[in-house]
Short mmCIF file of C-alpha atoms and ligand atoms in Angstrom, two decimals:
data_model
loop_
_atom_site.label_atom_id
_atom_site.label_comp_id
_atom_site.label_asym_id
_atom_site.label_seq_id
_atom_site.Cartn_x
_atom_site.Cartn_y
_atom_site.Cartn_z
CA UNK A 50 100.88 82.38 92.88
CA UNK A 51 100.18 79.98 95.64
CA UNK A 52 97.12 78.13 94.86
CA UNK A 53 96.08 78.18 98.32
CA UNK A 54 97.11 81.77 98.99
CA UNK A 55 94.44 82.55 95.70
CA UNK A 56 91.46 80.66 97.21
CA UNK A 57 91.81 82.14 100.74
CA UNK A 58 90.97 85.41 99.24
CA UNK A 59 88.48 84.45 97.36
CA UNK A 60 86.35 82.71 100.09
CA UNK A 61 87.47 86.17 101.94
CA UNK A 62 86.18 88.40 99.39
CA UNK A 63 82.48 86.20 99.44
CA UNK A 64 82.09 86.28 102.74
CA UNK A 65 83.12 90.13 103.30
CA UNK A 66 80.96 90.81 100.46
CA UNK A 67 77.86 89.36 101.96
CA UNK A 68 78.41 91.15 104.94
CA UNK A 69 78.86 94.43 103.85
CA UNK A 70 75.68 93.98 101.72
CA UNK A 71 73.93 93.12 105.09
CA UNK A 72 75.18 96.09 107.09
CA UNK A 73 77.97 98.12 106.75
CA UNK A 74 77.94 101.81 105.86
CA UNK A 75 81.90 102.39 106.22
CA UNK A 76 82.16 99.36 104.21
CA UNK A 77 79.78 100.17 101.94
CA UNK A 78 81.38 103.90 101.24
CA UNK A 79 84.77 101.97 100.86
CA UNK A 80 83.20 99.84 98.45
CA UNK A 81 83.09 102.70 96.21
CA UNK A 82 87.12 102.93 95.36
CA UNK A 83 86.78 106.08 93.95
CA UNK A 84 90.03 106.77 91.15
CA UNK A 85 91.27 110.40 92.03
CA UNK A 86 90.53 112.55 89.16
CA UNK A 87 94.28 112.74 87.87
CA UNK A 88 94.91 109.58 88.36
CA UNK A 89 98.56 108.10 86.96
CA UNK A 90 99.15 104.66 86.06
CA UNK A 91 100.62 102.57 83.39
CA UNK A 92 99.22 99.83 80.67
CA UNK A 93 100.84 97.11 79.51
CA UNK A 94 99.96 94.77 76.57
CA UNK A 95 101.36 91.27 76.58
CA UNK A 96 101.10 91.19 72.65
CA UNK A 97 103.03 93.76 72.32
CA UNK A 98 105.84 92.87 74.37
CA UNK A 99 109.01 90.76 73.13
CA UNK A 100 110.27 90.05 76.40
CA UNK A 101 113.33 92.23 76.59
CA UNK A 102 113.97 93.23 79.79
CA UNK A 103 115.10 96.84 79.35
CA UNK A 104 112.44 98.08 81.47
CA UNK A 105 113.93 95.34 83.97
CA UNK A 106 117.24 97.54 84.15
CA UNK A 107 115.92 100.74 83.39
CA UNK A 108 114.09 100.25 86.84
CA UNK A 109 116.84 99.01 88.21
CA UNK A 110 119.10 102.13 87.62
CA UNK A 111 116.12 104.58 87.85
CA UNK A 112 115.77 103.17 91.71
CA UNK A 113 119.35 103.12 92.51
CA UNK A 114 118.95 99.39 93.26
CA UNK A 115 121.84 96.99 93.47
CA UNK A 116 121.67 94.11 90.63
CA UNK A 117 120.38 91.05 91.54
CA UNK A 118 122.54 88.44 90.14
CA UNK A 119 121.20 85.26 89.54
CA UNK A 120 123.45 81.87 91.59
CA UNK A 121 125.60 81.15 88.82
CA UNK A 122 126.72 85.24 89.29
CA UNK A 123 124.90 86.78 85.82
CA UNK A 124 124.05 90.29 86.19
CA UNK A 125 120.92 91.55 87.01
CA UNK A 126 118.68 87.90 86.32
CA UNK A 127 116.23 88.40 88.78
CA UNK A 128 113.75 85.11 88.76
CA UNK A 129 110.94 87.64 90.67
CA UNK A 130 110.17 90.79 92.66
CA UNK A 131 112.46 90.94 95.17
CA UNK A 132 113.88 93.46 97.58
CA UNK A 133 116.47 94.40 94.82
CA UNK A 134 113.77 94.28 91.82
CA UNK A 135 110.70 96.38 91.39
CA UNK A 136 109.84 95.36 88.07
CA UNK A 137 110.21 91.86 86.54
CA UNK A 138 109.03 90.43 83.58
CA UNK A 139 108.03 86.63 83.26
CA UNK A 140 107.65 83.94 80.47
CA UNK A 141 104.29 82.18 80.61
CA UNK A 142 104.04 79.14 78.23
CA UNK A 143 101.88 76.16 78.00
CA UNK A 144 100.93 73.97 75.04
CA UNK A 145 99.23 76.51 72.50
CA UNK A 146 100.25 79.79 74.10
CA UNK A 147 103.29 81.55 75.36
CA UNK A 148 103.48 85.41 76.95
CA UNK A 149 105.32 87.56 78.45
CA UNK A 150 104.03 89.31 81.52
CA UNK A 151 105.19 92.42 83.68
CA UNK A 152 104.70 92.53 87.14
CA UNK A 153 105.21 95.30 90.08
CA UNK A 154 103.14 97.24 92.18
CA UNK A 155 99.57 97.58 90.80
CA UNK A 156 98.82 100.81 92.24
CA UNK A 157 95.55 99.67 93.87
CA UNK A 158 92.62 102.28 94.03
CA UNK A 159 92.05 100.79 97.59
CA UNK A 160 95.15 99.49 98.30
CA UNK A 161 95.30 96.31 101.11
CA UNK A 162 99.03 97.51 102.06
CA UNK A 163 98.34 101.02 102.89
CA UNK A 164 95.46 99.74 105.05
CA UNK A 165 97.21 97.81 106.86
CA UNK A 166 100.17 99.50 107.95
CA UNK A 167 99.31 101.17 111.00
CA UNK A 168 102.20 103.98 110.95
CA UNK A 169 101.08 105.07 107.33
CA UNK A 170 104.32 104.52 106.13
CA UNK A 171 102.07 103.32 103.44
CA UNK A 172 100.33 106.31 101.67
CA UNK A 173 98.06 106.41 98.51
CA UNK A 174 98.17 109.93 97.09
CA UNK A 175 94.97 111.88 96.95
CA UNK A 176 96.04 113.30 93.43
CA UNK A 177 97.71 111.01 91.14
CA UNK A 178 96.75 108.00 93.18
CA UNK A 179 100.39 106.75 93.52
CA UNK A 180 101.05 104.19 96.23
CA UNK A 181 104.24 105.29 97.74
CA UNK A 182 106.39 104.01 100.72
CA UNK A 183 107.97 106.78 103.21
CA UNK A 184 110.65 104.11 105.56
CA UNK A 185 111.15 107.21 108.34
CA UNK A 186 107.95 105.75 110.06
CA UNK A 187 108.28 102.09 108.90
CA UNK A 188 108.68 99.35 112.49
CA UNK A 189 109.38 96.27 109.91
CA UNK A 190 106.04 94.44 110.64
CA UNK A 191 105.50 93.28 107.12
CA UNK A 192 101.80 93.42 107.47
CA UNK A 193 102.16 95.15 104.03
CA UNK A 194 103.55 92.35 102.78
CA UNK A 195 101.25 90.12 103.95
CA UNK A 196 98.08 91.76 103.03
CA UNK A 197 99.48 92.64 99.09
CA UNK A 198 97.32 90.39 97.38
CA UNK A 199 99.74 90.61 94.21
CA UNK A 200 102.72 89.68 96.27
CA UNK A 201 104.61 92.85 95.74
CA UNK A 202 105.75 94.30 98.75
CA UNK A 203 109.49 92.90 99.58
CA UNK A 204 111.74 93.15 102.70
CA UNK A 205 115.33 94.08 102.82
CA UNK A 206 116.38 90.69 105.48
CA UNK A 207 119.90 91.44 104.38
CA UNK A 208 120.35 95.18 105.68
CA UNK A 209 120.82 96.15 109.18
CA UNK A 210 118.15 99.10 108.89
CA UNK A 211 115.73 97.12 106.60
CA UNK A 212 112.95 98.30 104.65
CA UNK A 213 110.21 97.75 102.11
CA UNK A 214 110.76 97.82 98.47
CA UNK A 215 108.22 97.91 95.72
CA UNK A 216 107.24 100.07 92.60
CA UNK A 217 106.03 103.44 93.69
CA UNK A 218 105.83 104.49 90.16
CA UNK A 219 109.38 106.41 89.78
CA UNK A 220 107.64 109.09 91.93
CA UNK A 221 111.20 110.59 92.15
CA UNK A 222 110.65 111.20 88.63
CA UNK A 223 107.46 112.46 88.00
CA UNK A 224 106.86 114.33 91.10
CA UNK A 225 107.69 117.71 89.40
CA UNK A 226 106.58 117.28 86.05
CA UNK A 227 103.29 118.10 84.33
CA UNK A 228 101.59 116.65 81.87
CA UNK A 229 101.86 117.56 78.19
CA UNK A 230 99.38 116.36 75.55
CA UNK A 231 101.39 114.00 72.66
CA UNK A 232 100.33 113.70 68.96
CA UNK A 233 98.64 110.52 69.94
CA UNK A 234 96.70 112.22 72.27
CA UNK A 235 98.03 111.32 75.36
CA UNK A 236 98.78 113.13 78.09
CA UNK A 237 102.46 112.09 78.89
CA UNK A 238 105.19 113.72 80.89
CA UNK A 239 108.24 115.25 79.56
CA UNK A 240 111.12 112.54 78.60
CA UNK A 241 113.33 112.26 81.33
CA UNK A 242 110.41 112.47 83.88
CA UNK A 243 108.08 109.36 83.47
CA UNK A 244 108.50 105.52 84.44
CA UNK A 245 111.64 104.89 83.44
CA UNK A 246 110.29 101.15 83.00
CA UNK A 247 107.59 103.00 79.97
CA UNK A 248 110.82 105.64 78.74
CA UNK A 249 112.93 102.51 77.50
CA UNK A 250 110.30 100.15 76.06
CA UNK A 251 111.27 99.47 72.65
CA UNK A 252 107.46 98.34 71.85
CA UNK A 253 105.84 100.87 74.05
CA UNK A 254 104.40 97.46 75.45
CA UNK A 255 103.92 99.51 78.54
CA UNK A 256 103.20 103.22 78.33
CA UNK A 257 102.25 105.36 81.04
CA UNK A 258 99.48 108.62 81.33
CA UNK A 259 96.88 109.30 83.20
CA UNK A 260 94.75 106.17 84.13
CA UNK A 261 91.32 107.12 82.09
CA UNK A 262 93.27 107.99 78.70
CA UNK A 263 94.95 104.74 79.47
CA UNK A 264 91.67 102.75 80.12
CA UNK A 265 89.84 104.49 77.12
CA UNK A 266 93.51 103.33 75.15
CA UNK A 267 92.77 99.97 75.90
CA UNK A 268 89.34 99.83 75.30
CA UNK A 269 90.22 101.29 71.71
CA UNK A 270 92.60 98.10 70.61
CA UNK A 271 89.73 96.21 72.29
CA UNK A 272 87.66 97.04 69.59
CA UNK A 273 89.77 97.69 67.08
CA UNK A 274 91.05 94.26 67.52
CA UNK A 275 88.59 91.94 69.27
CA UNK A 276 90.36 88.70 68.39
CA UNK A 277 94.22 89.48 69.53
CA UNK A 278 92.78 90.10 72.91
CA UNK A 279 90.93 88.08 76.09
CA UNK A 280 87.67 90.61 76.19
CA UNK A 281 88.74 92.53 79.70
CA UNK A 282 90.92 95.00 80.63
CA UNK A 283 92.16 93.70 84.15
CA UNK A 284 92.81 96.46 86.79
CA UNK A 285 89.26 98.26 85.47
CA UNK A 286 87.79 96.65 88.18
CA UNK A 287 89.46 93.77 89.90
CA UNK A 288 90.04 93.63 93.57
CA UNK A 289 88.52 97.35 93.37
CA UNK A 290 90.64 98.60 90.60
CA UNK A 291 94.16 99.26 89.65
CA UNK A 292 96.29 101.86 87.92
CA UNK A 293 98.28 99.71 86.40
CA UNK A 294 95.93 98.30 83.62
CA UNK A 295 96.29 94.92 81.35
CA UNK A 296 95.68 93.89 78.15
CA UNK A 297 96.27 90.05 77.13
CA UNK A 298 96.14 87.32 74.92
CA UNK A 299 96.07 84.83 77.23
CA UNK A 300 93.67 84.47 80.22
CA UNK A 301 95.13 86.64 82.98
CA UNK A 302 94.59 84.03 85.69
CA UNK A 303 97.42 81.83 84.08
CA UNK A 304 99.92 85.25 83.96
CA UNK A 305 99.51 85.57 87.45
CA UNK A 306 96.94 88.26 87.69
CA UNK A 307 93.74 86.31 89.56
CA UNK A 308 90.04 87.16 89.78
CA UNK A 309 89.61 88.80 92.96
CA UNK A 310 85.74 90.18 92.23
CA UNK A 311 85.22 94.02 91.94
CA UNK A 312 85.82 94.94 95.51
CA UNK A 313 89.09 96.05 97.69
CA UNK A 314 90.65 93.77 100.01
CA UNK A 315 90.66 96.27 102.65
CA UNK A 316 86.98 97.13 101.91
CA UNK A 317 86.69 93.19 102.41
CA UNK A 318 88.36 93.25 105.66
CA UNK A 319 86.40 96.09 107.30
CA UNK A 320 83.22 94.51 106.21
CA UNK A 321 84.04 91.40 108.21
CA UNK A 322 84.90 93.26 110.95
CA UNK A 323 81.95 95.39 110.99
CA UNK A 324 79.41 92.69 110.40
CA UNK A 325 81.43 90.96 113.46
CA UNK A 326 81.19 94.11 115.50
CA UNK A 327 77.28 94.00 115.01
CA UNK A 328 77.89 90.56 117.61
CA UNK A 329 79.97 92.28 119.89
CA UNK A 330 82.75 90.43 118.78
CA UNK A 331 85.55 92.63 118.57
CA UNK A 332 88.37 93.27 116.03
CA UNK A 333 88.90 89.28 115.92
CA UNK A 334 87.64 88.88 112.72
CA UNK A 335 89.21 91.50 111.08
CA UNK A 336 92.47 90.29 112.26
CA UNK A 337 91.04 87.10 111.18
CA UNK A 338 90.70 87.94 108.01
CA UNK A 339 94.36 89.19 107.41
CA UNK A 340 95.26 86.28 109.11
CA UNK A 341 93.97 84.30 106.14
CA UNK A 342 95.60 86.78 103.93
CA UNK A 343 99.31 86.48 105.77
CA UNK A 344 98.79 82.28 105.66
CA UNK A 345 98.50 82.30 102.08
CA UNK A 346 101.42 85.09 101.64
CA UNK A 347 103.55 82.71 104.42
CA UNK A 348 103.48 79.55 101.84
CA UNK A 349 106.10 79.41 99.41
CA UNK A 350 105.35 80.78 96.04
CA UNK A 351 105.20 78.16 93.39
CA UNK A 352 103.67 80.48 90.77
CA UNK A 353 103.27 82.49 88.33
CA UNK A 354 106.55 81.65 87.68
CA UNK A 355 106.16 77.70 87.60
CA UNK A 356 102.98 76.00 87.49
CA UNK A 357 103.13 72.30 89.08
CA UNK A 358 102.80 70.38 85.79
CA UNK A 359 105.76 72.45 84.23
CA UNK A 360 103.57 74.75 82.37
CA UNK A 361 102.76 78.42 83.71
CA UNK A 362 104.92 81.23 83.65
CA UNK A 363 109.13 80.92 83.79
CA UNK A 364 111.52 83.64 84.85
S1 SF4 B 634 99.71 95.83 94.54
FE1 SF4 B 634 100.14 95.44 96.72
S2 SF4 B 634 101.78 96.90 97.21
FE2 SF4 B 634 100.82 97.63 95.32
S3 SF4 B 634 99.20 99.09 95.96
FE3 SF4 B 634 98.23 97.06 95.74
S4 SF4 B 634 98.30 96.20 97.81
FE4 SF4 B 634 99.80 97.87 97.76
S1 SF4 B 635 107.37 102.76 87.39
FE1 SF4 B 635 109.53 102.98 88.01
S2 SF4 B 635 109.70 101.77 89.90
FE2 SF4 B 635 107.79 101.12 88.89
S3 SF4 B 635 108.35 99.35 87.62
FE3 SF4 B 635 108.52 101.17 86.31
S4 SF4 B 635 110.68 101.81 86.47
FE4 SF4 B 635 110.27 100.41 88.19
S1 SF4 B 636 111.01 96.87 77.67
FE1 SF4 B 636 108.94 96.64 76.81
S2 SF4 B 636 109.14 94.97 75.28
FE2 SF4 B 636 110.98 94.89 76.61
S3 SF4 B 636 110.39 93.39 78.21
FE3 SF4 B 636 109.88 95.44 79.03
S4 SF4 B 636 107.71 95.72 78.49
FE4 SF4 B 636 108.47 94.03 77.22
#
């Protein structure tokens, strides 16, 4: 990820943090994220993941997506999320460590794309918590895409009826299947009916359940194995909390996964608009605030996937 792109939401998330501390009660009750209580979500381990790419086509086919061939016409090589790839997994590799990481749509508790589409084409689910994408009331604006601070929301530029792609966590799938309790303990759905990116995984690298089992999973190999891990499971909390959690050997920053701080990004752009308000000043500074957001997502991306001194994380 841009550099730039990473600080701008930092210095966003400080200031809209101060300000909601000084006077915001919309802000404040956003602050909250609360997880729906059957929450879905997936978590994936970067030790235990060999860098196979099956989940890479099993999304692929799962979505109906056309391959993405790489220039020198290989099939399906995507080099990142893109408006033919949902899922994508990335090499990270520097002097003493090297990684694999997933990527797609986070699933945030209080997700920045949903707030900012005005037409709600955008829609977290009160139940499972799934961040889905319905095109019928979609203009194109690409504020989504803008505000995303993982960079996940794509744009079909080549179609004639465009419209956004990302992960909305095979909800085609899942939608009419319960869960069943496994002999691990997990609540899982039938085969056929999960994340087709989990269904394939050879390493169950990335499995999928309801978000606390998952978090209370991760927390288990935590513990159970305190040195094969950095000591944080990212998505508990960051940028307000994801569903899709993360457990890694190497410092998530490097993968591609920053430190946003504990709060939403659309919590931190209401509480610069309402401390704003207080002054009379009206929506500017909330539209300044995505405004920083869509400057970072404007400059081209020179990472995860390539870090400027050749280190950092390869297609
Ligand atoms: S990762 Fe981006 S696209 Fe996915 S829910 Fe969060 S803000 Fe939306
Ligand atoms: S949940 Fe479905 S859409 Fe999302 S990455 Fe996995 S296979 Fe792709
Ligand atoms: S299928 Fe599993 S092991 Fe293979 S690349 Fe995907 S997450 Fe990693």
């Amino acid at each position: 990820m841009n550099p730039g792109r990473r600080r701008a939401l930092r210095v966003l998330a400080g200031t809209g943090a101060a300000t909601a501390a000084a006077a915001s009660p919309v802000a404040a009750s956003r602050a909250s994220g609360v997880v729906p209580p059957e929450a879905v979500g997936m978590l994936y381990d970067t030790t235990r993941c060999i860098g196979c790419k099956a989940c890479v086509s099993a999304c692929l086919r799962a979505n109906d997506l056309e391959p993405d061939r790489s220039p020198d016409g290989l099939y399906q090589a995507p080099l990142g999320l893109n408006s033919r790839t949902k899922n994508v997994i990335k090499l990270y590799k520097d002097e003493q460590q090297t990684s694999y990481v997933k990527m797609q749509c986070m699933h945030c508790v209080d997700p920045a794309c949903a707030s900012a589409c005005m037409l709600g084409s955008l829609h977290k689910d009160e139940t499972t918590g799934i961040v889905s994408y319905d095109p019928s009331y979609c203009v194109g604006c690409r504020y989504c895409q803008m505000a995303c601070p993982f960079e996940v929301t794509k744009f079909e530029f080549d179609k004639a009826v465009p419209k956004i792609v990302k992960c909305e966590l095979c909800r085609h799938r899942v939608q009419d299947a319960t869960f069943t309790q496994t002999d691990s303990g997990f609540s899982r759905y039938p085969r056929g009916h999960g994340p087709a990116c989990c269904e394939v995984c050879p390493r169950e690298a990335v499995i999928y359940g309801k978000r606390s089992e998952l978090l209370a999973e991760a927390k288990r190999r935590l513990d159970a194995n305190p040195d094969a891990y950095v000591p944080k499971v990212y998505g508990e909390t960051e940028a307000g909390g994801t569903q899709v959690l993360y457990l890694s050997h190497v410092d998530f920053e490097k993968l591609g996964l920053p430190d946003y701080g504990d709060q939403g990004i659309p919590h931190v752009a209401y509480a610069v608009q309402e401390g704003i308000y207080k002054g009379f000043i009206a929506p500017v500074a909330l539209y300044t605030a995505l405004g920083l957001v869509m400057l970072r997502n404007r400059k081209k991306e020179d990472g995860p996937d390539a870090a400027d001194s050749g280190k950092g994380v390869a297609p």
